[in-house]
XYZ file of C-alpha atoms in Angstrom:
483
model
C 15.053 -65.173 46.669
C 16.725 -62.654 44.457
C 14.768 -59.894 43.470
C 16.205 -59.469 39.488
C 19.025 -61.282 38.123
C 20.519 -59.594 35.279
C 22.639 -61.017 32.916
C 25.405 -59.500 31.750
C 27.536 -56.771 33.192
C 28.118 -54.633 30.546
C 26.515 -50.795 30.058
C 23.372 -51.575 29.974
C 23.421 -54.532 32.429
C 25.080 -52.190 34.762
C 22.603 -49.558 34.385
C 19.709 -51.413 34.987
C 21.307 -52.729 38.030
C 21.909 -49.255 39.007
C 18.082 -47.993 38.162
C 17.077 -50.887 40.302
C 19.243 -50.190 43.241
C 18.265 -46.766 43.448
C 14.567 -48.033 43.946
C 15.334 -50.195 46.922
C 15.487 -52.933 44.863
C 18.068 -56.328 45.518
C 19.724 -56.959 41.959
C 22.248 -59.387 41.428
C 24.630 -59.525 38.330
C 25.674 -62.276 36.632
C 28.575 -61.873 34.012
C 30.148 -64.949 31.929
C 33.690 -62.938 31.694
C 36.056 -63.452 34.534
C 37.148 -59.902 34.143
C 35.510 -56.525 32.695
C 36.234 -56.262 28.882
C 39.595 -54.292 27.358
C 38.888 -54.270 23.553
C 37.633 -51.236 22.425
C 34.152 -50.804 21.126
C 31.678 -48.080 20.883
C 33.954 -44.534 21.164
C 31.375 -42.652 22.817
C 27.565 -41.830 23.437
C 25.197 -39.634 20.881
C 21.556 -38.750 21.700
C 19.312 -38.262 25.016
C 21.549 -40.445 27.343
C 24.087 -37.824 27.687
C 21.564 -35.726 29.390
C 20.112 -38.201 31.164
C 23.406 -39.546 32.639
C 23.319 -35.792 33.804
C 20.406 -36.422 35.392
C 21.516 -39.234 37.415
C 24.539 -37.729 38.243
C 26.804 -39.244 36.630
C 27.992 -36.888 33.277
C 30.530 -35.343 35.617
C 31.857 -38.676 36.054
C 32.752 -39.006 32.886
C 32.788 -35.698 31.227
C 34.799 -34.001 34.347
C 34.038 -32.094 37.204
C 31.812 -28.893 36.704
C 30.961 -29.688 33.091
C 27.452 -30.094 31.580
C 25.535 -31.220 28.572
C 25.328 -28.793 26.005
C 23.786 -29.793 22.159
C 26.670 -30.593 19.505
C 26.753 -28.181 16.967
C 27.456 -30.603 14.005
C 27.001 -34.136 13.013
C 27.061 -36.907 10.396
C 24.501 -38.730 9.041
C 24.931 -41.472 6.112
C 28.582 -39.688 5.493
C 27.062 -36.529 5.335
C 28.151 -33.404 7.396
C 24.787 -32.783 9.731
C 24.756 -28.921 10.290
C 22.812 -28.476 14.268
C 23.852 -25.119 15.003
C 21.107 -23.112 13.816
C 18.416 -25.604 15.187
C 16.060 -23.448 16.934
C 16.018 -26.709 19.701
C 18.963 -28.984 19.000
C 18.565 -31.825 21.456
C 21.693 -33.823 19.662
C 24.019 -34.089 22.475
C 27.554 -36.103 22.244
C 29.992 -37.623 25.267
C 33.185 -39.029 23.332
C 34.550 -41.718 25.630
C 35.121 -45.075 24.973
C 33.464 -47.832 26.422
C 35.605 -49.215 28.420
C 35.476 -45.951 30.557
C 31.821 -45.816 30.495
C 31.310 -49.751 32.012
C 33.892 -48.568 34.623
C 32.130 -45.569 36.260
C 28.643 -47.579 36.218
C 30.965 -51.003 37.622
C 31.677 -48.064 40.117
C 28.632 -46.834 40.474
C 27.172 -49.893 41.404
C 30.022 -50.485 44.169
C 29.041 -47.506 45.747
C 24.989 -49.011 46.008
C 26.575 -52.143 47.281
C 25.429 -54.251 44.118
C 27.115 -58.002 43.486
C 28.421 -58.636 40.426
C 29.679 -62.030 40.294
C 32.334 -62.661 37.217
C 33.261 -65.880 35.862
C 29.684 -67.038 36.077
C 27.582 -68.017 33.077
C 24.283 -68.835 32.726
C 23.027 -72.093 31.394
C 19.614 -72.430 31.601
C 16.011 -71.335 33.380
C 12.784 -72.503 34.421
C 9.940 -69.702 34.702
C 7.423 -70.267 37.629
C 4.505 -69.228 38.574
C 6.357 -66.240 41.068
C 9.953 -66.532 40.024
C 12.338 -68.055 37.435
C 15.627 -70.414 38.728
C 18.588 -69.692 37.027
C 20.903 -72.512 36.077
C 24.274 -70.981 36.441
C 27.857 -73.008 35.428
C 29.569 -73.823 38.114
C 27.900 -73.089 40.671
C 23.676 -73.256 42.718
C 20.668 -72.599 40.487
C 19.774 -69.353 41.511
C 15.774 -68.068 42.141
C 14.725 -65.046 41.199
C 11.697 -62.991 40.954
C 12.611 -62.037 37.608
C 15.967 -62.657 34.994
C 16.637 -59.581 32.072
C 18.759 -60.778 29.689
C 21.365 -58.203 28.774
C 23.974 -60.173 27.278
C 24.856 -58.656 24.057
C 23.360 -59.573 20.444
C 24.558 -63.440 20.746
C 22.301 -63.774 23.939
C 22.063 -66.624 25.677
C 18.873 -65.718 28.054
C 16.969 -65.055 25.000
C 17.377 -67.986 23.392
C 17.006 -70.084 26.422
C 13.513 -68.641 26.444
C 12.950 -69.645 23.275
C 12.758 -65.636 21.473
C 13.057 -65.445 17.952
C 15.693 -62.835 17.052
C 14.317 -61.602 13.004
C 15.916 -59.442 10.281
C 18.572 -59.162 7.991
C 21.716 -60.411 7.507
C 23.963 -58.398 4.941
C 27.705 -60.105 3.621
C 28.806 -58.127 1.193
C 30.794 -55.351 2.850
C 34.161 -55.583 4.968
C 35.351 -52.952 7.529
C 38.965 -52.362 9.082
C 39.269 -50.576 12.026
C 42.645 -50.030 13.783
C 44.877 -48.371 15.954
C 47.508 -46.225 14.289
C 50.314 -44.014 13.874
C 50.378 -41.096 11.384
C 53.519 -39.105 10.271
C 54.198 -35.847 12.240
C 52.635 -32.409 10.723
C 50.379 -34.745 8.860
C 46.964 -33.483 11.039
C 46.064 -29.758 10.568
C 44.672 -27.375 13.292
C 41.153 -28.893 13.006
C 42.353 -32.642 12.902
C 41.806 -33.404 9.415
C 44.326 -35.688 7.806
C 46.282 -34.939 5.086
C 47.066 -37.445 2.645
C 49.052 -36.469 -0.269
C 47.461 -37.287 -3.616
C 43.626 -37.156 -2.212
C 43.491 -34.061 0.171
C 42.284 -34.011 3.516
C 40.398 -36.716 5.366
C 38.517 -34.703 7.649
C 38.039 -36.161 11.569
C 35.301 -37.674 13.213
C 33.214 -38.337 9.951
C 32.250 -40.840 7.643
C 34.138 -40.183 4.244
C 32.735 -41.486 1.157
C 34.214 -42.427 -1.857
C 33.092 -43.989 -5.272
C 34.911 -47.024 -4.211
C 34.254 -47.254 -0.443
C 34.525 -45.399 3.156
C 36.914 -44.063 5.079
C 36.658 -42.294 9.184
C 39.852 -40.752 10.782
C 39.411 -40.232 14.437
C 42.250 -38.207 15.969
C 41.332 -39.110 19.692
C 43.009 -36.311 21.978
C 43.699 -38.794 24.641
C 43.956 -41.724 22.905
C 45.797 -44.105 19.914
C 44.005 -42.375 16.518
C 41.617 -44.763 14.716
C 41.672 -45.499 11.118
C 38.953 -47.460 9.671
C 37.320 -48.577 6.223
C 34.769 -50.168 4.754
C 34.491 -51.490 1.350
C 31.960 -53.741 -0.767
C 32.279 -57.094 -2.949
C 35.808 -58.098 -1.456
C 36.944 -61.571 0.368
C 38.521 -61.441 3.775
C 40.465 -63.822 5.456
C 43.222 -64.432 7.884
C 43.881 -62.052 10.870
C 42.961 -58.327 10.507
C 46.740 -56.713 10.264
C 47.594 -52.978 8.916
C 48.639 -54.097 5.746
C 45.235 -54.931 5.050
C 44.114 -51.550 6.133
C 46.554 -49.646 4.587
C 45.931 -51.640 1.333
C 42.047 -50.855 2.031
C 42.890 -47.166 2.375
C 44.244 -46.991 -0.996
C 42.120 -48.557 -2.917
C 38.988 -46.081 -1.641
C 40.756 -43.408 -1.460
C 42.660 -43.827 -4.900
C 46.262 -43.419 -3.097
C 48.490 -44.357 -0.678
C 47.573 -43.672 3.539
C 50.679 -43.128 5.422
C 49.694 -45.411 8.130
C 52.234 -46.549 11.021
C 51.371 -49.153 13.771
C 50.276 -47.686 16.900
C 52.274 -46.063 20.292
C 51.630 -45.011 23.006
C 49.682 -46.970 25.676
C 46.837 -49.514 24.478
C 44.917 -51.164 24.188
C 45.062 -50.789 20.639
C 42.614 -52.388 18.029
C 42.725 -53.732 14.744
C 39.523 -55.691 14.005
C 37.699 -56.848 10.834
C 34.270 -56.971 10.733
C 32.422 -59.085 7.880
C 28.500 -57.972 7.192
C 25.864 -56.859 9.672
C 22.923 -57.846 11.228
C 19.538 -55.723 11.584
C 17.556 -57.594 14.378
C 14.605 -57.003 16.663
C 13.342 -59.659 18.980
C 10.169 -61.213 18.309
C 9.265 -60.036 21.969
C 11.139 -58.246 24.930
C 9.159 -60.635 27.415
C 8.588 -63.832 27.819
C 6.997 -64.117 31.905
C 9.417 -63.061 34.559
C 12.193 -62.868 31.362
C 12.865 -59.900 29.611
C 15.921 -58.372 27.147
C 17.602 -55.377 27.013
C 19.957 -53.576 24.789
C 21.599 -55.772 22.217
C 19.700 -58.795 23.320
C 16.785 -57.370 22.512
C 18.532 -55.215 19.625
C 21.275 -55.644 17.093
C 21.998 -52.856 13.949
C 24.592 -50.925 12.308
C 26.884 -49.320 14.813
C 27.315 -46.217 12.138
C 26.149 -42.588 13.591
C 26.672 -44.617 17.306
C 23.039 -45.121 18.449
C 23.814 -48.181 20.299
C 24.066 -47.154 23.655
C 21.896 -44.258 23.793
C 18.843 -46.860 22.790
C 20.501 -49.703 25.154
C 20.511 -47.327 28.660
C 17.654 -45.758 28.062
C 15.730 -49.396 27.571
C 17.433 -49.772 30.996
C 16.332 -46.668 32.444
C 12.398 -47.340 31.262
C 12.807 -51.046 32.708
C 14.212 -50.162 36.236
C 11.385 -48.289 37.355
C 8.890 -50.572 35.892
C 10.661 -53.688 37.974
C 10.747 -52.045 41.103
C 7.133 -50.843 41.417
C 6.131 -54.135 40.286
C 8.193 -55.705 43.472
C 6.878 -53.303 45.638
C 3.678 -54.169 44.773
C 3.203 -50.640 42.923
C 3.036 -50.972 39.486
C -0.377 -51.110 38.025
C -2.007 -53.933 35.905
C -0.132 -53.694 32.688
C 2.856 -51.423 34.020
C 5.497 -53.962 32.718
C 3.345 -54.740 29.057
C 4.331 -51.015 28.788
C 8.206 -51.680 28.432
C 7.956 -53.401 25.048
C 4.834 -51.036 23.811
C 7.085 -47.596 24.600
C 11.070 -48.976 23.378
C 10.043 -51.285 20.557
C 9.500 -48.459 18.546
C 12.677 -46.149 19.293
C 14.526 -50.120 17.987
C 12.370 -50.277 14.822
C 13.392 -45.984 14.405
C 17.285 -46.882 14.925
C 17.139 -49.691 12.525
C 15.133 -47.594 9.587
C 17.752 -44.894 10.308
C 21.179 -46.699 10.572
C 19.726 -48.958 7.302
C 18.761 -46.034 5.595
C 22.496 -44.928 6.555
C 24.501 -47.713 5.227
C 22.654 -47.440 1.831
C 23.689 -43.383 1.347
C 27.233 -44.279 2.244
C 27.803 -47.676 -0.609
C 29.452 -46.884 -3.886
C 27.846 -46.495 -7.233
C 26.406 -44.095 -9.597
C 23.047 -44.647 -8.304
C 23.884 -44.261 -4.613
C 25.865 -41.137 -6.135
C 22.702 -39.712 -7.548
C 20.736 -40.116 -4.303
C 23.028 -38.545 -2.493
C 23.013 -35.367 -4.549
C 19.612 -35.017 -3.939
C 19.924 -35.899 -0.394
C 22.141 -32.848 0.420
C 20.142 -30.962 -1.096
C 17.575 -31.689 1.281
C 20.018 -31.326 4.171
C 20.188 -27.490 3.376
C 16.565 -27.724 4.900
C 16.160 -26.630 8.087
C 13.156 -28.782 9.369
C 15.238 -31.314 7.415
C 17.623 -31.539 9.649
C 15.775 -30.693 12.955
C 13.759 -34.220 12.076
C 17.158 -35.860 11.363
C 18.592 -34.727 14.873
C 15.388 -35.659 16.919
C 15.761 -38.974 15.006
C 19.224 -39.963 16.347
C 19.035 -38.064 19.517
C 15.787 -40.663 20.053
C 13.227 -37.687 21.145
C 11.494 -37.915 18.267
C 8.250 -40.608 19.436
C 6.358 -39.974 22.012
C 4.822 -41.931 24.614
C 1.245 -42.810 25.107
C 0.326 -41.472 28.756
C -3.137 -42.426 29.423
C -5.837 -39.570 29.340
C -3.354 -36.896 30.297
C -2.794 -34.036 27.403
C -0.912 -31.389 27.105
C 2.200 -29.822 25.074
C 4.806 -31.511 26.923
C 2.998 -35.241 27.981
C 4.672 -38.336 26.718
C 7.572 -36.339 25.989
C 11.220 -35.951 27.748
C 11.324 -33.101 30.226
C 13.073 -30.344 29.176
C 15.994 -28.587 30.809
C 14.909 -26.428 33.520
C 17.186 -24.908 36.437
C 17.648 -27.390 38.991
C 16.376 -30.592 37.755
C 19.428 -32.467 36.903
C 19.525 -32.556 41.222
C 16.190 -33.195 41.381
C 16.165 -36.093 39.257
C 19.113 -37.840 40.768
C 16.984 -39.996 43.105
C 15.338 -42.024 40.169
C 11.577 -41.152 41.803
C 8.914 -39.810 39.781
C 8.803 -35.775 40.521
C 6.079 -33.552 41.147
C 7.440 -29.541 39.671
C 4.549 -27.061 40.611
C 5.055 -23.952 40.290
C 2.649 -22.637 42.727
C 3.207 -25.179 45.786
C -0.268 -25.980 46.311
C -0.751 -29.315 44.342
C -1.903 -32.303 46.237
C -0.678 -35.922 45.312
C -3.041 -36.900 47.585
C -2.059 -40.724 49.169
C 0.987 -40.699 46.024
C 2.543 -38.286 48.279
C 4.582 -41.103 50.065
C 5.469 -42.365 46.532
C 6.483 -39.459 44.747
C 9.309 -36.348 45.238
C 7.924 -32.930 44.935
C 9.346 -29.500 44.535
C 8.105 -25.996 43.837
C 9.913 -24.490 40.784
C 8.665 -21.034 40.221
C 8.451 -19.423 36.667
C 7.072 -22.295 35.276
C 4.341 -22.383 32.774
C 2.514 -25.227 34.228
C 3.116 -27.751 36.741
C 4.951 -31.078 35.599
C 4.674 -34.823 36.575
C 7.658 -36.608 35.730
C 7.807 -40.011 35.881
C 11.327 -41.994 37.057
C 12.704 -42.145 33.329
C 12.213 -38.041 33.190
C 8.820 -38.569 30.864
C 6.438 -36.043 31.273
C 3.295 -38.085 32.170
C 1.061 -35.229 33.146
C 0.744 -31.132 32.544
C -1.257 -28.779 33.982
C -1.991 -25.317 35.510
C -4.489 -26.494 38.220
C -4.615 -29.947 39.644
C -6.888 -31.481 37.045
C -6.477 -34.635 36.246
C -2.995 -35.197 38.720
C -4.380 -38.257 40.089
C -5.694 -39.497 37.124
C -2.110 -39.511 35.685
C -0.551 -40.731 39.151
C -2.684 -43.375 39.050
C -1.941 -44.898 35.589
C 1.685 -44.901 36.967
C 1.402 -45.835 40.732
C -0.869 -47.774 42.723
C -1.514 -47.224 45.985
């Protein structure tokens, strides 16, 4: 019997697989496509998964050799510029690469811990046991498995096979273009704005927004630019083509965008996109089923919260699964999967809702967002706003354990993106002289002088206990482990 089957072998499916692996768990991936996706799709990652990919070791995979996480310095939020410079702790951090490139290194990733992916394999349908769940599969043997996570995008087939209600919204009123392009030469200044006689200069990597619409420029450095708008109250149909965007362009910026097809190599995009859904599943388990990223999740894609909430739901349900297989995880360990990343959902759909309200046109939307920069001059203003899309801003219920830092990410301290790389929970003390007592076989530990107190981390990087003696360290181990 498999141990999890995961459906779907995109980021988060991949991920998870990963997580699993690195806990000596046997996953097995199941992906409908015969071959890994081209299109391009999300341009990048915003929020705590760029550090945490750094603590897995795998930022330097996609970021370059050598190179680290460091905070942004600026941002957007609702089509406003997000000033993070002056944050007294900015934890907004940003990775801009698409994708495609992102799904390769964890494909890669899992190659190297001798995961299966099998392509070209769909599933069809499950039956949930007492111990395990068979998975009906096209084309080929039902499959049995101890459990089956559904992470197979918003349109999910394992969660409605389970029978998971998927409520929200549904909005139809807006339209956005997005495509690959060409602009003339001398037309981008030094800091990659575009200039576009009549209006001014679009500047890059923001959300422009007009009285009649909006309009985002990316000037890739290594890549075909992207031009995209979005505009209310209009019809759409036939195939997305640049005349459509161009015409789009015009009308919300109030002149004409001189817009050329694409060069270069692809693949290039040009993709319309009708409405949006703001979904959260009625539950993330159902038995030995569970959903992850946009099964579980579907919202605006504006500010790019997508994956950082879809990896890190991975990250928090790796662990979980492979101490319940060993036969470690305490009564209630896997309850605790939904209780601690329902919440971060229900956060990034207030906040990208909230978002695509500030950027629509009108007078009144106009008069809100007058007194919404205004507010943005604040600096606790914006310190909330960037723990709000970096997704540090709730924090986790840890049992009895207190302290400054408990239920919260770990912060950055010398040497623990190595120590972390292993995916076990982690023991820091400062002094060398704590005792895990019979968690010692369970747990990594490491003496880290010059810290303040001594630090439990559990395999997601949560701080689940603090302390300058021992107090209370096998209290917290215990909530976590059993032994």
């Amino acid at each position: 019997m498999i141990d999890v089957v995961i459906a779907g072998a995109g980021p988060n499916g991949l991920m998870l697989a990963c997580e699993l692996a690195l806990a000596g768990i046997r996953p097995l991936v199941l992906e409908r496509r015969t071959e890994p996706a081209t299109e391009l799709r999300a341009n990048g990652l915003v929020g705590q998964v760029v550090p945490l990919l750094d603590r897995r070791g795998l930022y330097e995979r996609l970021a370059g050799p050598g190179t680290t996480p460091e905070p942004s310095p600026g941002y957007v939020f609702g089509a406003f510029p997000l000033a993070l410079h002056d944050l007294p702790g900015n934890p907004l951090h940003t990775l801009p690469v698409p994708q495609r490139r992102i799904e390769e290194m964890l494909a890669a990733r899992a190659a190297e811990l001798d995961i299966e992916i099998l392509r070209g394999h769909e599933v069809t349908g499950l039956v949930q046991g007492g111990k395990s769940v068979t998975i009906e599969v096209r084309d080929r043997p039902p499959v049995e498995a101890a459990f089956l996570v559904g992470a197979d995008g918003g349109h999910s087939v394992v969660r409605k096979l389970a029978g998971i209600g998927f409520p929200g919204v549904t909005t139809d009123d807006s339209v956005s273009l997005s495509g690959s392009v060409s602009v003339p030469a001398g037309s981008v200044d030094a800091d990659g704005g575009l200039a576009v006689p009549g209006f001014g200069v679009v500047p890059p990597f923001r959300h422009l927004r007009t009285e009649h619409g909006m309009i985002a420029w990316a000037p890739f450095p290594d890549r075909t630019p992207l031009f995209s708008t979005t505009e209310w109250g209009r019809p759409a149909e036939g195939e997305a083509s640049l005349e459509e965007l161009r015409a789009s362009a015009s009308r919300v910026l109030g002149t004409e965008v001189p817009l050329g097809p694409p060069t270069g190599p692809g693949p290039h995009l040009m993709r319309r996109l009708s409405g949006g859904n703001t979904r959260i599943a009625a539950k993330y388990r159902d038995g030995r089923v569970f959903l992850l990223g946009d099964a579980a999740h579907v919202h605006s894609a504006i500010g790019g919260p997508g994956l950082n909430l879809g990896l890190q739901d991975a990250v928090n349900l790796g662990w979980k699964l492979a101490a319940e297989l060993r036969g470690h995880a305490p009564d209630g360990l896997l309850d605790t999967y939904e209780a601690e990343r329902r919440p971060v959902a229900r956060r990034v759909a207030m906040h990208t809702q909230a978002q695509s309200l500030l950027i629509r046109p009108g007078g009144d939307v106009t008069a809100l967002r007058e007194l919404f920069g205004e507010l943005l001059d604040l600096l606790p203003v914006r310190q909330h706003i960037a723990n709000l899309l970096a997704g540090s801003d709730l924090v986790y219920e840890m049992g009895a354990a207190t302290g400054a830092l408990v239920g919260r990410w770990a912060p950055d301290l010398p040497g623990l993106r190595e120590l972390t790389r292993s995916g076990r929970p982690l023991l820091l003390d400062p002094t060398g002289t704590l005792d895990p007592g019979p968690w010692a076989p369970h747990i990594d530990t490491a003496t880290v002088p010059g810290l303040d107190s001594a630090l439990l981390l559990r395999p997601d990087c949560y701080v689940a206990w603090q302390g300058s003696t021992g107090e209370g360290l096998h209290e917290a181990l215990a909530t976590w482990i059993r032994v």
